Amino acid sequence: MKTRVITISDPEQQEKEIMEAAQLLRSGQVVAFPTETVYGLGANALDAEAVGRIFKAKGRPSDNPLIVHISDISTWHKLVEAIPKKALLLADKFWPGPLTIILKKSKLVPEAVTAGLDTVGVRMPAHPAALKLIELSGVPVAAPSANISGRPSPTSAQHVIEDMNGRIPMILDGGKTEVGVESTVLDMTGSAPMVLRPGGVTVEMLQAAIGQVRIHPNVMRPVQKDEKVRSPGMKYVHYAPKAPVTLVRGELNRQVEFINKEAARLEKEGKRAGILATDQTLSRYQAGIRLSMGDRENPADIAGKLFARLREFDELGVDAILAEGVEEKEEGLAVMNRIARAAGFHIIDL
Ligand code: AMP
Ligand code: MG
C-alpha cells in the first residue's frame, strides 16, 4: 500500500485535504493524524471492521482497548451510559485536551473498540487538525498511538512514517506534537476516580477540580502475577527502544555517580551506553552517548522530548540505556511512568 503524507499547516484553510482523510475514515480505512499528545492512528469507531485494521497495522494485541476521539460533547452522550456530575465537570474544564474519561459504554460502541470490556474511554483532542478531521468524518474516531505496538509513541510525522509507511493509506503531518506523552486515562466507573495512566492533565490538576483522585498502583510498579488488571494496556511492554533501559531514582548526585560508573563498566565490556540525562546534568557525564530529555525543573518540557530521545537512541545504536529519574509529581509522574515502562520496570533505587 502506498502511504500519502499530507502537510497540514492551517486546518481552517485546508478543509479540502482534511476532507480526503475524512473520506478515507468514512470508507472504513485507517488514517494517522496529529493530536496535541502524540500522533493517532484513527478509524471509524462505530465500524468493527475498520477498527480491526488499526490492530492489524499496529500489531496491537486485540485485548488492549482503544480510546474514542470526539469533536463535540453530544457524541459523548451517545457513546456512554449515564455521565456523572464530576465527569461533566472535568470535560467542561479539560476538553478539548489530554484527558480520557472511562465510563460504562452504550450499545453503540462495538466490542472491537473496547476489547470486550463494558466500558469505553473517550476524549476530545485539542489539536485543530484532529478536531477538524473528526468533525468532517461525522463519526467518532477510535485511535491509539500511531506506532508499531511496543515502540515509543510518535511525536512527529517522521516517527509515524518510520513505523507505518506502506501499512496505511494516509498520514496527516501537523508537525511536532505539543504535550509529547499520551493522554491521562481516568477511570470514573468505580467509587472514586482513579488515574490508570498519568498524562498532560496532571493528578494535581484533577484533584484541584474534583477533590480526591487515586493513582493506580500499577502506574509505577509492574502488574503482579495473578493480579486483576484494571487497564489491559498495563500488562504490555510499552514505549520500548531496542536497547534495554534502566531507570535510576534517588538523590541526584548519587544518580549521576551511579550512571557514570555503570557507563564506564559497559564501555570496558566493549558496549555503548546511552545516557538519558537532563539539561542540568548533561555535562557531568564522561562516557557513552549522552542526550538530554530536557529541563528537570520543567517536567512538561521533558514530556515533550522523551519519546523522540528514545527513538534517537535506536538510531544511534546503543547497547543499553541509563535514564535519570525526575520527581514523580505534575507532568513528572507521566514522564516517570513512561520511562519505567520503557524499562520494563527495571528500576534502581539509590
Ligand atoms: P493508546 O491507545 O496506545 O494510547 O492506549 C490506550 C490506553 O488506554 C491503554 O493503556 C488501554 O488499556 C487504556 N484504555 C482504553 N480504554 C480503556 C477502558 N475501557 N478501560 C481501561 N483502560 C482503557
Ligand atoms: Mg500507545
XYZ file of C-alpha atoms and ligand atoms in Angstrom:
374
model
C 0.000 0.000 0.000
C 1.298 3.444 -0.888
C 1.202 5.919 2.004
C 0.463 9.561 1.192
C 1.829 12.200 3.582
C -0.089 15.485 3.578
C 1.259 18.518 5.434
C -1.385 20.406 7.399
C -0.169 23.829 8.466
C -3.540 25.563 8.724
C -6.544 23.247 9.256
C -9.013 26.102 8.675
C -7.545 26.762 5.208
C -7.030 23.091 4.331
C -10.522 21.643 4.568
C -10.087 20.012 1.177
C -7.053 17.986 2.283
C -8.592 17.037 5.626
C -11.802 16.069 3.808
C -9.800 13.478 1.841
C -8.647 11.927 5.114
C -12.203 12.108 6.486
C -13.493 10.277 3.374
C -10.949 7.515 3.988
C -12.247 7.179 7.564
C -15.826 7.087 6.287
C -14.925 4.315 3.865
C -13.503 2.141 6.662
C -9.812 2.977 6.167
C -7.162 3.937 8.716
C -5.528 7.399 8.796
C -2.726 8.768 11.004
C -3.265 12.278 12.332
C -1.671 14.707 14.801
C -3.146 15.341 18.229
C -1.727 17.560 20.967
C -0.432 14.452 22.815
C 1.067 12.072 20.209
C 0.096 11.034 16.654
C -3.017 8.841 16.500
C -3.983 6.016 14.158
C -7.677 6.552 13.559
C -10.621 4.572 12.226
C -14.409 4.869 12.408
C -15.164 3.767 15.993
C -18.639 2.530 15.010
C -17.285 0.155 12.336
C -15.783 -3.009 13.872
C -14.083 -3.985 10.620
C -12.375 -0.599 10.279
C -11.253 -0.819 13.916
C -9.776 -4.243 13.147
C -7.487 -2.549 10.595
C -5.940 -0.434 13.399
C -4.982 -3.554 15.370
C -3.541 -5.101 12.213
C -1.480 -2.031 11.202
C -0.005 -1.681 14.719
C 0.322 -5.360 15.541
C -1.604 -4.481 18.703
C -2.894 -7.265 20.983
C -6.664 -7.470 20.452
C -7.368 -7.340 24.207
C -5.978 -3.791 24.505
C -8.888 -1.324 24.129
C -8.842 1.875 22.071
C -9.726 5.410 23.086
C -12.582 7.043 21.147
C -11.998 10.619 19.977
C -14.859 13.077 19.561
C -15.231 16.662 18.388
C -18.463 17.544 20.220
C -19.964 16.689 23.621
C -23.268 15.410 22.178
C -21.433 12.389 20.703
C -20.121 11.504 24.185
C -23.689 11.208 25.478
C -24.382 8.637 22.732
C -21.254 6.567 23.414
C -21.698 6.095 27.177
C -24.479 5.406 29.648
C -25.011 7.936 32.445
C -22.356 10.647 32.794
C -21.691 11.518 36.472
C -21.534 15.183 37.515
C -17.786 15.046 38.198
C -17.144 13.692 34.693
C -19.166 16.549 33.170
C -17.194 18.992 35.264
C -13.867 17.547 34.094
C -14.938 17.579 30.448
C -16.003 21.179 30.837
C -12.669 22.110 32.362
C -10.175 19.993 30.378
C -11.753 19.288 26.963
C -10.577 19.714 24.358
C -7.380 18.393 25.957
C -5.253 15.417 27.032
C -7.786 13.712 29.343
C -9.512 10.377 28.596
C -12.554 9.562 30.732
C -13.653 5.936 31.137
C -17.355 5.260 31.693
C -19.807 2.423 31.023
C -20.252 2.110 27.266
C -23.531 2.288 25.355
C -24.650 -0.371 22.860
C -23.440 1.837 20.020
C -19.776 1.077 20.761
C -18.572 -2.185 19.196
C -16.654 -4.661 21.366
C -13.749 -4.476 18.916
C -13.067 -0.951 20.278
C -13.270 -1.834 23.971
C -11.665 -5.280 23.634
C -14.772 -6.834 25.112
C -14.911 -4.518 28.169
C -18.250 -2.919 29.096
C -16.530 0.461 29.479
C -15.165 2.952 26.976
C -12.530 5.689 27.191
C -13.466 8.924 25.403
C -11.598 12.163 24.848
C -11.837 15.362 22.813
C -8.371 16.189 21.437
C -7.188 19.794 21.335
C -5.257 19.749 18.048
C -7.223 21.756 15.425
C -6.408 19.240 12.650
C -7.681 16.345 14.799
C -10.892 18.201 15.653
C -11.460 19.131 12.006
C -10.828 15.552 10.865
C -13.300 14.088 13.370
C -15.893 16.758 12.570
C -15.630 16.238 8.793
C -15.723 12.447 9.133
C -19.022 12.737 11.004
C -18.167 9.730 13.195
C -16.357 9.161 16.488
C -12.760 8.098 15.778
C -11.087 5.230 17.634
C -7.371 5.933 17.787
C -4.381 4.515 19.638
C -0.919 5.981 19.176
C 0.344 5.592 15.585
C 3.379 3.415 16.382
C 4.066 -0.266 15.897
C 2.883 -1.888 19.124
C 5.574 -1.723 21.837
C 7.599 1.095 20.185
C 7.802 4.640 21.605
C 4.769 6.721 20.616
C 5.259 9.049 17.619
C 5.607 12.744 18.366
C 6.313 13.770 14.752
C 5.050 12.673 11.341
C 8.564 11.347 10.643
C 8.146 8.867 13.535
C 4.819 7.743 12.046
C 6.430 7.266 8.626
C 9.160 5.122 10.256
C 6.554 2.769 11.708
C 3.564 2.968 9.334
C 4.906 3.583 5.821
C 3.251 1.102 3.465
C 0.760 -0.031 6.113
C -1.815 2.784 5.911
C -3.091 4.987 3.058
C -2.566 8.439 4.604
C -0.628 10.389 7.236
C -1.572 13.983 8.108
C 1.595 15.847 9.088
C 0.883 18.567 11.658
C 4.464 18.974 12.885
C 5.806 18.100 16.298
C 3.168 17.325 18.951
C 2.910 19.665 21.907
C 2.396 17.517 25.017
C 4.514 14.573 23.849
C 3.053 11.834 26.086
C -0.345 10.170 25.721
C -3.487 11.428 27.441
C -4.237 10.956 31.117
C -6.617 7.982 31.469
C -9.125 8.457 34.294
C -11.472 5.634 35.256
C -14.747 7.081 36.577
C -16.655 3.807 36.829
C -15.544 2.972 40.401
C -16.358 4.501 43.788
C -13.509 7.045 43.452
C -11.940 8.391 40.252
C -8.697 6.543 39.512
C -5.837 7.521 37.237
C -4.855 4.453 35.193
C -2.285 6.334 33.108
C -0.801 9.723 34.039
C -0.550 12.340 31.272
C -0.738 16.007 30.385
C -3.731 16.684 32.654
C -1.917 16.030 35.922
C -3.203 14.370 39.090
C -2.763 17.738 40.827
C -4.999 19.424 38.222
C -7.661 16.701 38.582
C -7.591 16.965 42.376
C -7.960 20.727 42.238
C -11.052 20.259 40.037
C -12.907 17.353 41.720
C -11.186 16.532 45.011
C -9.876 13.068 45.788
C -8.346 11.168 42.870
C -6.477 7.894 43.297
C -3.453 6.755 41.357
C -3.490 3.115 40.302
C -0.564 1.217 41.906
C 0.498 -0.151 38.505
C 1.466 3.342 37.363
C 4.887 2.927 38.996
C 5.165 -0.831 39.507
C 4.549 -3.833 37.272
C 1.383 -5.926 37.277
C 1.993 -8.834 39.676
C 1.231 -12.410 38.737
C -2.467 -13.215 39.308
C -3.277 -9.514 39.844
C -6.519 -8.295 38.280
C -5.683 -5.825 35.504
C -7.715 -2.630 35.567
C -6.449 -1.388 32.206
C -5.296 -4.017 29.710
C -2.532 -1.710 28.433
C -0.784 -2.050 31.807
C 0.179 -5.628 31.004
C 2.212 -4.899 27.935
C 5.768 -3.766 27.335
C 5.487 -0.241 26.059
C 7.418 2.671 24.679
C 10.495 0.488 24.436
C 13.527 1.354 22.333
C 15.599 -1.565 21.057
C 18.240 -1.358 23.809
C 17.290 -2.344 27.376
C 16.553 0.643 29.623
C 17.485 1.072 33.305
C 15.731 3.819 35.257
C 17.733 5.290 38.142
C 15.941 7.004 41.046
C 17.128 8.753 44.191
C 19.225 11.752 45.188
C 20.515 13.421 42.018
C 24.265 13.363 42.791
C 24.025 9.668 43.544
C 22.136 9.089 40.276
C 24.904 10.812 38.314
C 27.594 8.858 40.162
C 25.829 5.528 39.555
C 25.218 6.208 35.863
C 28.839 7.301 35.306
C 30.128 4.115 36.928
C 27.690 1.924 35.013
C 28.533 3.607 31.673
C 32.259 3.123 32.333
C 31.660 -0.534 33.166
C 29.715 -1.035 29.911
C 32.494 0.638 27.891
C 35.040 -1.727 29.428
C 32.912 -4.594 28.148
C 33.037 -3.008 24.694
C 29.396 -1.848 24.865
C 27.953 1.568 24.051
C 25.916 3.148 26.821
C 23.187 5.668 26.048
C 22.692 8.169 28.864
C 19.327 9.889 29.131
C 20.264 12.948 31.181
C 18.695 16.338 31.816
C 19.873 19.852 30.893
C 21.170 20.311 34.430
C 23.323 17.135 34.460
C 24.355 16.556 30.822
C 27.865 17.953 31.270
C 28.527 15.728 34.297
C 28.798 12.543 32.231
C 32.018 11.391 30.655
C 31.296 8.046 28.974
C 28.701 6.841 26.476
C 26.336 8.729 24.183
C 24.609 11.473 26.105
C 21.256 13.070 25.297
C 19.204 15.477 27.397
C 15.488 14.835 27.751
C 15.024 18.470 28.842
C 14.880 20.769 31.839
C 14.347 18.814 35.071
C 12.721 21.859 36.677
C 10.103 21.759 33.901
C 8.703 18.216 33.540
C 6.338 19.326 30.738
C 9.454 20.103 28.675
C 10.749 16.575 29.326
C 7.380 15.020 28.405
C 7.617 16.813 25.066
C 11.033 15.377 24.219
C 11.135 11.938 25.850
C 9.840 9.672 23.061
C 11.936 11.398 20.386
C 15.055 10.806 22.517
C 14.232 7.108 22.945
C 13.923 6.801 19.163
C 17.236 8.656 18.703
C 18.989 6.088 20.862
C 17.624 3.421 18.500
C 19.189 5.198 15.528
C 22.482 5.713 17.355
C 22.580 2.001 18.055
C 23.414 1.949 21.762
C 23.597 -1.353 23.669
C 21.998 -0.152 26.908
C 20.199 2.998 28.051
C 20.668 4.508 31.520
C 17.940 7.018 32.353
C 17.871 9.578 35.139
C 14.752 9.846 37.241
C 12.800 13.052 37.862
C 10.361 13.976 40.619
C 7.115 11.999 40.368
C 4.822 14.994 40.526
C 2.888 17.054 37.973
C 3.957 16.072 34.423
C 6.923 14.297 36.052
C 4.632 11.393 37.015
C 3.750 10.776 33.349
C 7.435 11.019 32.398
C 8.450 8.511 35.087
C 5.593 6.143 34.159
C 6.741 6.103 30.510
C 10.438 5.589 31.365
C 9.580 2.902 33.943
C 7.520 1.084 31.332
C 10.171 1.508 28.635
C 12.486 -0.097 31.209
C 10.062 -2.943 31.834
C 10.106 -1.557 35.408
C 13.837 -2.236 35.716
C 14.382 0.490 38.318
C 17.445 1.120 40.515
C 16.528 2.935 43.741
C 19.533 4.631 45.352
P -3.165 4.021 23.450
O -4.384 3.882 22.623
O -1.979 3.333 22.871
O -2.932 5.430 23.873
O -3.507 3.224 24.784
C -4.770 3.423 25.394
C -4.672 3.077 26.838
O -5.916 3.297 27.469
C -4.320 1.620 27.056
O -3.425 1.514 28.126
C -5.652 0.993 27.401
O -5.519 -0.164 28.190
C -6.367 2.129 28.126
N -7.822 2.018 27.968
C -8.556 2.318 26.891
N -9.853 2.039 27.092
C -9.950 1.537 28.344
C -11.026 1.031 29.149
N -12.269 0.996 28.683
N -10.731 0.591 30.381
C -9.475 0.628 30.861
N -8.415 1.086 30.153
C -8.646 1.533 28.910
Mg 0.100 3.510 22.509
